mmCIF file of C-alpha atoms in Angstrom:
data_model
loop_
_atom_site.group_PDB
_atom_site.id
_atom_site.type_symbol
_atom_site.label_atom_id
_atom_site.label_comp_id
_atom_site.label_asym_id
_atom_site.label_seq_id
_atom_site.Cartn_x
_atom_site.Cartn_y
_atom_site.Cartn_z
ATOM 1 C CA MET A 58 2.887 6.903 -10.959
ATOM 2 C CA SER A 59 4.218 7.995 -14.334
ATOM 3 C CA GLU A 60 3.469 6.012 -17.453
ATOM 4 C CA ARG A 61 6.017 3.305 -18.118
ATOM 5 C CA THR A 62 7.158 1.868 -21.365
ATOM 6 C CA THR A 63 7.185 -1.907 -21.047
ATOM 7 C CA SER A 64 6.679 -4.848 -23.338
ATOM 8 C CA GLY A 65 6.456 -8.624 -23.339
ATOM 9 C CA ALA A 66 7.506 -10.411 -20.179
ATOM 10 C CA ALA A 67 8.433 -7.171 -18.427
ATOM 11 C CA ARG A 68 4.921 -5.807 -18.857
ATOM 12 C CA ALA A 69 3.391 -9.097 -17.690
ATOM 13 C CA ASP A 70 5.537 -8.976 -14.543
ATOM 14 C CA LEU A 71 4.592 -5.345 -13.949
ATOM 15 C CA VAL A 72 0.878 -6.101 -14.280
ATOM 16 C CA ALA A 73 1.141 -9.169 -12.042
ATOM 17 C CA ASP A 74 3.199 -7.375 -9.389
ATOM 18 C CA THR A 75 0.723 -4.509 -9.390
ATOM 19 C CA ALA A 76 -2.176 -6.934 -9.061
ATOM 20 C CA LEU A 77 -0.513 -8.551 -6.048
ATOM 21 C CA ALA A 78 0.094 -5.148 -4.454
ATOM 22 C CA LEU A 79 -3.555 -4.189 -4.976
ATOM 23 C CA LEU A 80 -4.720 -7.449 -3.442
ATOM 24 C CA SER A 81 -2.607 -6.734 -0.383
ATOM 25 C CA GLU A 82 -3.695 -3.092 -0.083
ATOM 26 C CA ARG A 83 -7.355 -3.201 -1.164
ATOM 27 C CA GLY A 84 -8.436 -6.831 -1.124
ATOM 28 C CA MET A 85 -10.086 -8.811 -3.901
ATOM 29 C CA ARG A 86 -12.779 -6.185 -4.537
ATOM 30 C CA GLY A 87 -10.083 -3.612 -5.231
ATOM 31 C CA LEU A 88 -8.518 -5.659 -8.014
ATOM 32 C CA THR A 89 -9.808 -4.520 -11.419
ATOM 33 C CA HIS A 90 -8.213 -4.129 -14.810
ATOM 34 C CA ARG A 91 -8.597 -0.371 -14.605
ATOM 35 C CA ALA A 92 -7.094 -0.232 -11.114
ATOM 36 C CA VAL A 93 -4.049 -2.188 -12.295
ATOM 37 C CA ASP A 94 -3.556 0.181 -15.248
ATOM 38 C CA GLU A 95 -3.751 3.220 -12.969
ATOM 39 C CA ALA A 96 -1.494 1.851 -10.237
ATOM 40 C CA ALA A 97 1.083 0.599 -12.753
ATOM 41 C CA GLY A 98 1.087 3.839 -14.743
ATOM 42 C CA LEU A 99 -0.016 2.068 -17.907
ATOM 43 C CA PRO A 100 -2.422 3.331 -20.594
ATOM 44 C CA GLN A 101 -6.023 2.316 -20.009
ATOM 45 C CA GLY A 102 -6.706 -1.064 -21.603
ATOM 46 C CA SER A 103 -3.160 -2.371 -21.193
ATOM 47 C CA THR A 104 -4.094 -4.937 -18.557
ATOM 48 C CA SER A 105 -7.140 -6.070 -20.554
ATOM 49 C CA ASN A 106 -4.931 -6.622 -23.590
ATOM 50 C CA LEU A 107 -2.671 -8.857 -21.529
ATOM 51 C CA ALA A 108 -5.319 -10.660 -19.439
ATOM 52 C CA ARG A 109 -8.709 -10.345 -21.092
ATOM 53 C CA THR A 110 -10.857 -11.787 -18.302
ATOM 54 C CA ARG A 111 -10.754 -11.579 -14.518
ATOM 55 C CA GLN A 112 -9.860 -15.268 -14.403
ATOM 56 C CA ALA A 113 -6.867 -14.607 -16.678
ATOM 57 C CA LEU A 114 -5.760 -11.722 -14.455
ATOM 58 C CA LEU A 115 -6.023 -13.903 -11.338
ATOM 59 C CA GLU A 116 -4.033 -16.683 -13.017
ATOM 60 C CA LEU A 117 -1.364 -14.160 -13.974
ATOM 61 C CA ALA A 118 -1.178 -13.033 -10.352
ATOM 62 C CA VAL A 119 -0.957 -16.628 -9.096
ATOM 63 C CA ARG A 120 1.906 -17.419 -11.495
ATOM 64 C CA ARG A 121 3.822 -14.361 -10.350
ATOM 65 C CA LEU A 122 3.068 -15.173 -6.715
ATOM 66 C CA ALA A 123 4.581 -18.637 -7.151
ATOM 67 C CA ASP A 124 7.743 -17.201 -8.721
ATOM 68 C CA ARG A 125 8.194 -14.599 -6.012
ATOM 69 C CA GLU A 126 7.414 -16.979 -3.165
ATOM 70 C CA ALA A 127 9.957 -19.437 -4.552
ATOM 71 C CA ARG A 128 12.584 -16.751 -3.940
ATOM 72 C CA VAL A 129 11.233 -16.078 -0.455
ATOM 73 C CA LEU A 130 11.188 -19.767 0.414
ATOM 74 C CA ALA A 131 14.580 -20.178 -1.267
ATOM 75 C CA LEU A 132 14.164 -23.826 -2.148
ATOM 76 C CA HIS A 133 17.791 -23.951 -3.299
ATOM 77 C CA GLU A 134 18.825 -23.099 0.280
ATOM 78 C CA MET A 135 16.964 -26.012 1.843
ATOM 79 C CA PRO A 136 19.374 -28.538 3.360
ATOM 80 C CA ASP A 137 20.264 -31.978 2.188
ATOM 81 C CA PRO A 138 18.231 -34.605 4.091
ATOM 82 C CA HIS A 139 21.428 -35.906 5.661
ATOM 83 C CA ALA A 140 22.115 -32.506 7.271
ATOM 84 C CA GLY A 141 19.723 -33.373 10.091
ATOM 85 C CA LEU A 142 16.780 -31.800 11.876
ATOM 86 C CA ASP A 143 18.633 -28.703 13.041
ATOM 87 C CA ALA A 144 19.426 -27.750 9.457
ATOM 88 C CA LEU A 145 15.844 -28.386 8.346
ATOM 89 C CA ALA A 146 14.472 -26.291 11.216
ATOM 90 C CA ASP A 147 16.895 -23.485 10.277
ATOM 91 C CA GLY A 148 15.819 -23.516 6.624
ATOM 92 C CA LEU A 149 12.089 -23.624 7.295
ATOM 93 C CA ALA A 150 12.301 -20.982 10.026
ATOM 94 C CA LEU A 151 14.194 -18.589 7.769
ATOM 95 C CA ALA A 152 11.644 -19.010 4.972
ATOM 96 C CA THR A 153 8.730 -18.458 7.365
ATOM 97 C CA HIS A 154 10.348 -15.396 8.942
ATOM 98 C CA ARG A 155 10.987 -13.876 5.517
ATOM 99 C CA ALA A 156 7.324 -14.310 4.643
ATOM 100 C CA LEU A 157 6.326 -12.451 7.823
ATOM 101 C CA THR A 158 8.765 -9.565 7.573
ATOM 102 C CA GLY A 159 10.021 -8.214 4.248
ATOM 103 C CA ASN A 160 7.308 -10.072 2.310
ATOM 104 C CA ARG A 161 4.268 -9.470 4.500
ATOM 105 C CA GLY A 162 2.261 -7.896 1.647
ATOM 106 C CA LEU A 163 2.975 -10.854 -0.606
ATOM 107 C CA THR A 164 1.771 -13.246 2.083
ATOM 108 C CA LEU A 165 -1.435 -11.260 2.503
ATOM 109 C CA ALA A 166 -2.009 -11.346 -1.270
ATOM 110 C CA ARG A 167 -1.605 -15.124 -1.176
ATOM 111 C CA TYR A 168 -4.399 -15.458 1.357
ATOM 112 C CA GLU A 169 -6.653 -13.242 -0.762
ATOM 113 C CA LEU A 170 -6.025 -15.521 -3.749
ATOM 114 C CA ALA A 171 -6.453 -18.686 -1.679
ATOM 115 C CA LEU A 172 -9.861 -17.533 -0.459
ATOM 116 C CA GLU A 173 -10.933 -16.557 -3.973
ATOM 117 C CA ALA A 174 -9.883 -20.002 -5.178
ATOM 118 C CA THR A 175 -12.458 -21.578 -2.859
ATOM 119 C CA ARG A 176 -15.136 -19.944 -5.041
ATOM 120 C CA ARG A 177 -13.461 -20.597 -8.382
ATOM 121 C CA PRO A 178 -12.687 -24.297 -8.980
ATOM 122 C CA GLU A 179 -10.649 -23.457 -12.070
ATOM 123 C CA LEU A 180 -8.480 -21.111 -10.010
ATOM 124 C CA ARG A 181 -8.185 -23.661 -7.194
ATOM 125 C CA ALA A 182 -6.590 -26.220 -9.499
ATOM 126 C CA TYR A 183 -4.226 -23.566 -10.813
ATOM 127 C CA PHE A 184 -3.400 -22.245 -7.333
ATOM 128 C CA ASP A 185 -2.678 -25.710 -5.928
ATOM 129 C CA ALA A 186 -0.485 -26.669 -8.868
ATOM 130 C CA THR A 187 1.765 -23.639 -8.429
ATOM 131 C CA GLY A 188 2.523 -24.631 -4.836
ATOM 132 C CA ALA A 189 3.556 -28.150 -5.754
ATOM 133 C CA ARG A 190 7.251 -27.326 -6.093
ATOM 134 C CA PHE A 191 7.561 -26.466 -2.396
ATOM 135 C CA ARG A 192 5.450 -29.397 -1.201
ATOM 136 C CA ASP A 193 7.444 -31.800 -3.381
ATOM 137 C CA ARG A 194 10.738 -30.480 -2.018
ATOM 138 C CA LEU A 195 9.517 -30.736 1.558
ATOM 139 C CA ARG A 196 8.236 -34.266 0.945
ATOM 140 C CA ALA A 197 11.653 -35.287 -0.361
ATOM 141 C CA LEU A 198 13.316 -33.808 2.723
ATOM 142 C CA VAL A 199 11.146 -35.539 5.310
ATOM 143 C CA THR A 200 11.285 -38.792 3.337
ATOM 144 C CA GLY A 201 15.072 -38.607 3.299
ATOM 145 C CA MET A 202 15.030 -38.061 7.047
ATOM 146 C CA GLY A 203 13.117 -41.270 7.625
ATOM 147 C CA SER A 204 9.502 -40.143 7.815
ATOM 148 C CA PRO A 205 7.157 -43.146 7.746
ATOM 149 C CA SER A 206 4.275 -40.893 6.619
ATOM 150 C CA PRO A 207 5.738 -38.121 4.429
ATOM 151 C CA ASP A 208 2.409 -36.924 3.023
ATOM 152 C CA ARG A 209 0.926 -36.554 6.492
ATOM 153 C CA HIS A 210 4.047 -34.852 7.810
ATOM 154 C CA VAL A 211 4.159 -32.422 4.883
ATOM 155 C CA LEU A 212 0.522 -31.518 5.524
ATOM 156 C CA SER A 213 1.268 -30.919 9.215
ATOM 157 C CA LEU A 214 4.307 -28.728 8.496
ATOM 158 C CA VAL A 215 2.563 -26.677 5.817
ATOM 159 C CA ALA A 216 -0.550 -26.292 7.972
ATOM 160 C CA TRP A 217 1.556 -25.154 10.923
ATOM 161 C CA ALA A 218 3.420 -22.567 8.824
ATOM 162 C CA ASP A 219 0.227 -21.347 7.154
ATOM 163 C CA GLY A 220 -1.517 -21.048 10.508
ATOM 164 C CA LEU A 221 1.347 -19.071 12.014
ATOM 165 C CA MET A 222 1.589 -16.749 9.015
ATOM 166 C CA PHE A 223 -2.154 -16.128 8.871
ATOM 167 C CA SER A 224 -2.300 -15.379 12.603
ATOM 168 C CA CYS A 225 0.600 -12.927 12.346
ATOM 169 C CA VAL A 226 -0.514 -11.252 9.106
ATOM 170 C CA ALA A 227 -4.300 -11.134 9.376
ATOM 171 C CA GLY A 228 -5.284 -12.851 12.612
ATOM 172 C CA SER A 229 -5.267 -12.102 16.305
ATOM 173 C CA PHE A 230 -1.457 -11.847 16.453
ATOM 174 C CA SER A 231 -1.136 -9.418 13.519
ATOM 175 C CA SER A 232 0.528 -6.792 15.725
ATOM 176 C CA ARG A 233 3.360 -9.136 16.677
ATOM 177 C CA VAL A 234 5.861 -10.897 14.463
ATOM 178 C CA PRO A 235 7.682 -13.757 16.197
ATOM 179 C CA SER A 236 11.441 -13.696 16.115
ATOM 180 C CA LEU A 237 13.461 -16.019 13.925
ATOM 181 C CA ASP A 238 14.653 -17.820 17.066
ATOM 182 C CA ASP A 239 11.079 -18.331 18.283
ATOM 183 C CA ILE A 240 9.980 -19.739 14.923
ATOM 184 C CA ARG A 241 12.980 -22.037 14.828
ATOM 185 C CA ALA A 242 12.292 -23.310 18.369
ATOM 186 C CA ASP A 243 8.668 -24.088 17.486
ATOM 187 C CA LEU A 244 9.682 -25.887 14.315
ATOM 188 C CA ARG A 245 12.336 -27.912 16.128
ATOM 189 C CA GLU A 246 9.739 -29.109 18.633
ATOM 190 C CA LEU A 247 7.359 -30.026 15.809
ATOM 191 C CA LEU A 248 10.071 -31.866 13.886
ATOM 192 C CA ASP A 249 11.182 -33.672 17.050
ATOM 193 C CA GLY A 250 7.706 -35.101 17.449
ATOM 194 C CA MET A 251 7.628 -36.245 13.849
ATOM 195 C CA LEU A 252 11.131 -37.416 13.141
ATOM 196 C CA ASP A 253 13.518 -37.282 16.093
ATOM 197 C CA ALA A 254 12.584 -40.725 17.401
ATOM 198 C CA ARG A 255 13.405 -42.084 13.954
ATOM 199 C CA ARG A 256 16.990 -40.825 13.938
ATOM 200 C CA LYS A 257 20.047 -43.014 14.179
ATOM 201 C CA PRO A 258 22.063 -43.041 17.411
ATOM 202 C CA GLY A 259 24.443 -40.114 17.431
ATOM 203 C CA GLY A 260 21.960 -37.644 15.957
ATOM 204 C CA ALA A 261 22.271 -38.290 12.227
ATOM 205 C CA SER A 262 19.058 -38.492 10.281
ATOM 206 C CA GLY A 263 18.457 -41.854 8.753
ATOM 207 C CA PRO A 264 16.037 -44.707 8.153
ATOM 208 C CA LEU A 265 13.729 -46.001 10.835
ATOM 209 C CA THR A 266 15.411 -47.811 13.714
ATOM 210 C CA GLY A 267 13.946 -49.948 16.430
ATOM 211 C CA PRO A 268 13.133 -53.589 17.141
ATOM 212 C CA GLU A 269 10.531 -53.791 14.377
ATOM 213 C CA ASN A 270 13.120 -52.676 11.836
ATOM 214 C CA THR A 271 16.086 -54.685 13.093
ATOM 215 C CA PRO A 272 17.176 -57.382 10.619
ATOM 216 C CA THR A 273 16.940 -60.922 11.908
ATOM 217 C CA ALA A 274 19.781 -63.361 11.558
#
């Protein structure tokens, strides 16, 4: 790769994007300051000037990962809670399918960083904080749809998506990517078990209904 002339935020993005690509291609052991310089076509020492320590380089990669995954997950495309379970299943399925197809390398880099964070408490706090925007949005959605236990339901949904993505990127199903329709069907079944019994008659999402929630005269 030819040397590039970059500065400021553009150079930081270049270094971070290159770090994520190296994590996907070579794993954590393949991520070094020198390797980033070479892969990005930057003069030796450029990455060290931007992120002096390995921790700083990892934090830079995590920040960039969060920004790029926000576009993959497309939080602005998530439905209004009143749109119902079909709309929520559509939005979550599309985000998951994107992560498994055009963004497979990014997903693999995320798992490399997540595993490294188990050995670096300071990175774990940083890694978890960057994912809060998606968890908060999902919590608001399931709360608006009448979930009696939004934290538990968010954990279940995130764990399901993470498990599917890991299996299809690095696990025993890595040679097969499920279709968008298959992902949507699985999500709809999961959401039915969590929230469908809590919907108002007629199919609209709403507060809990049932004898225990019926006002008395």
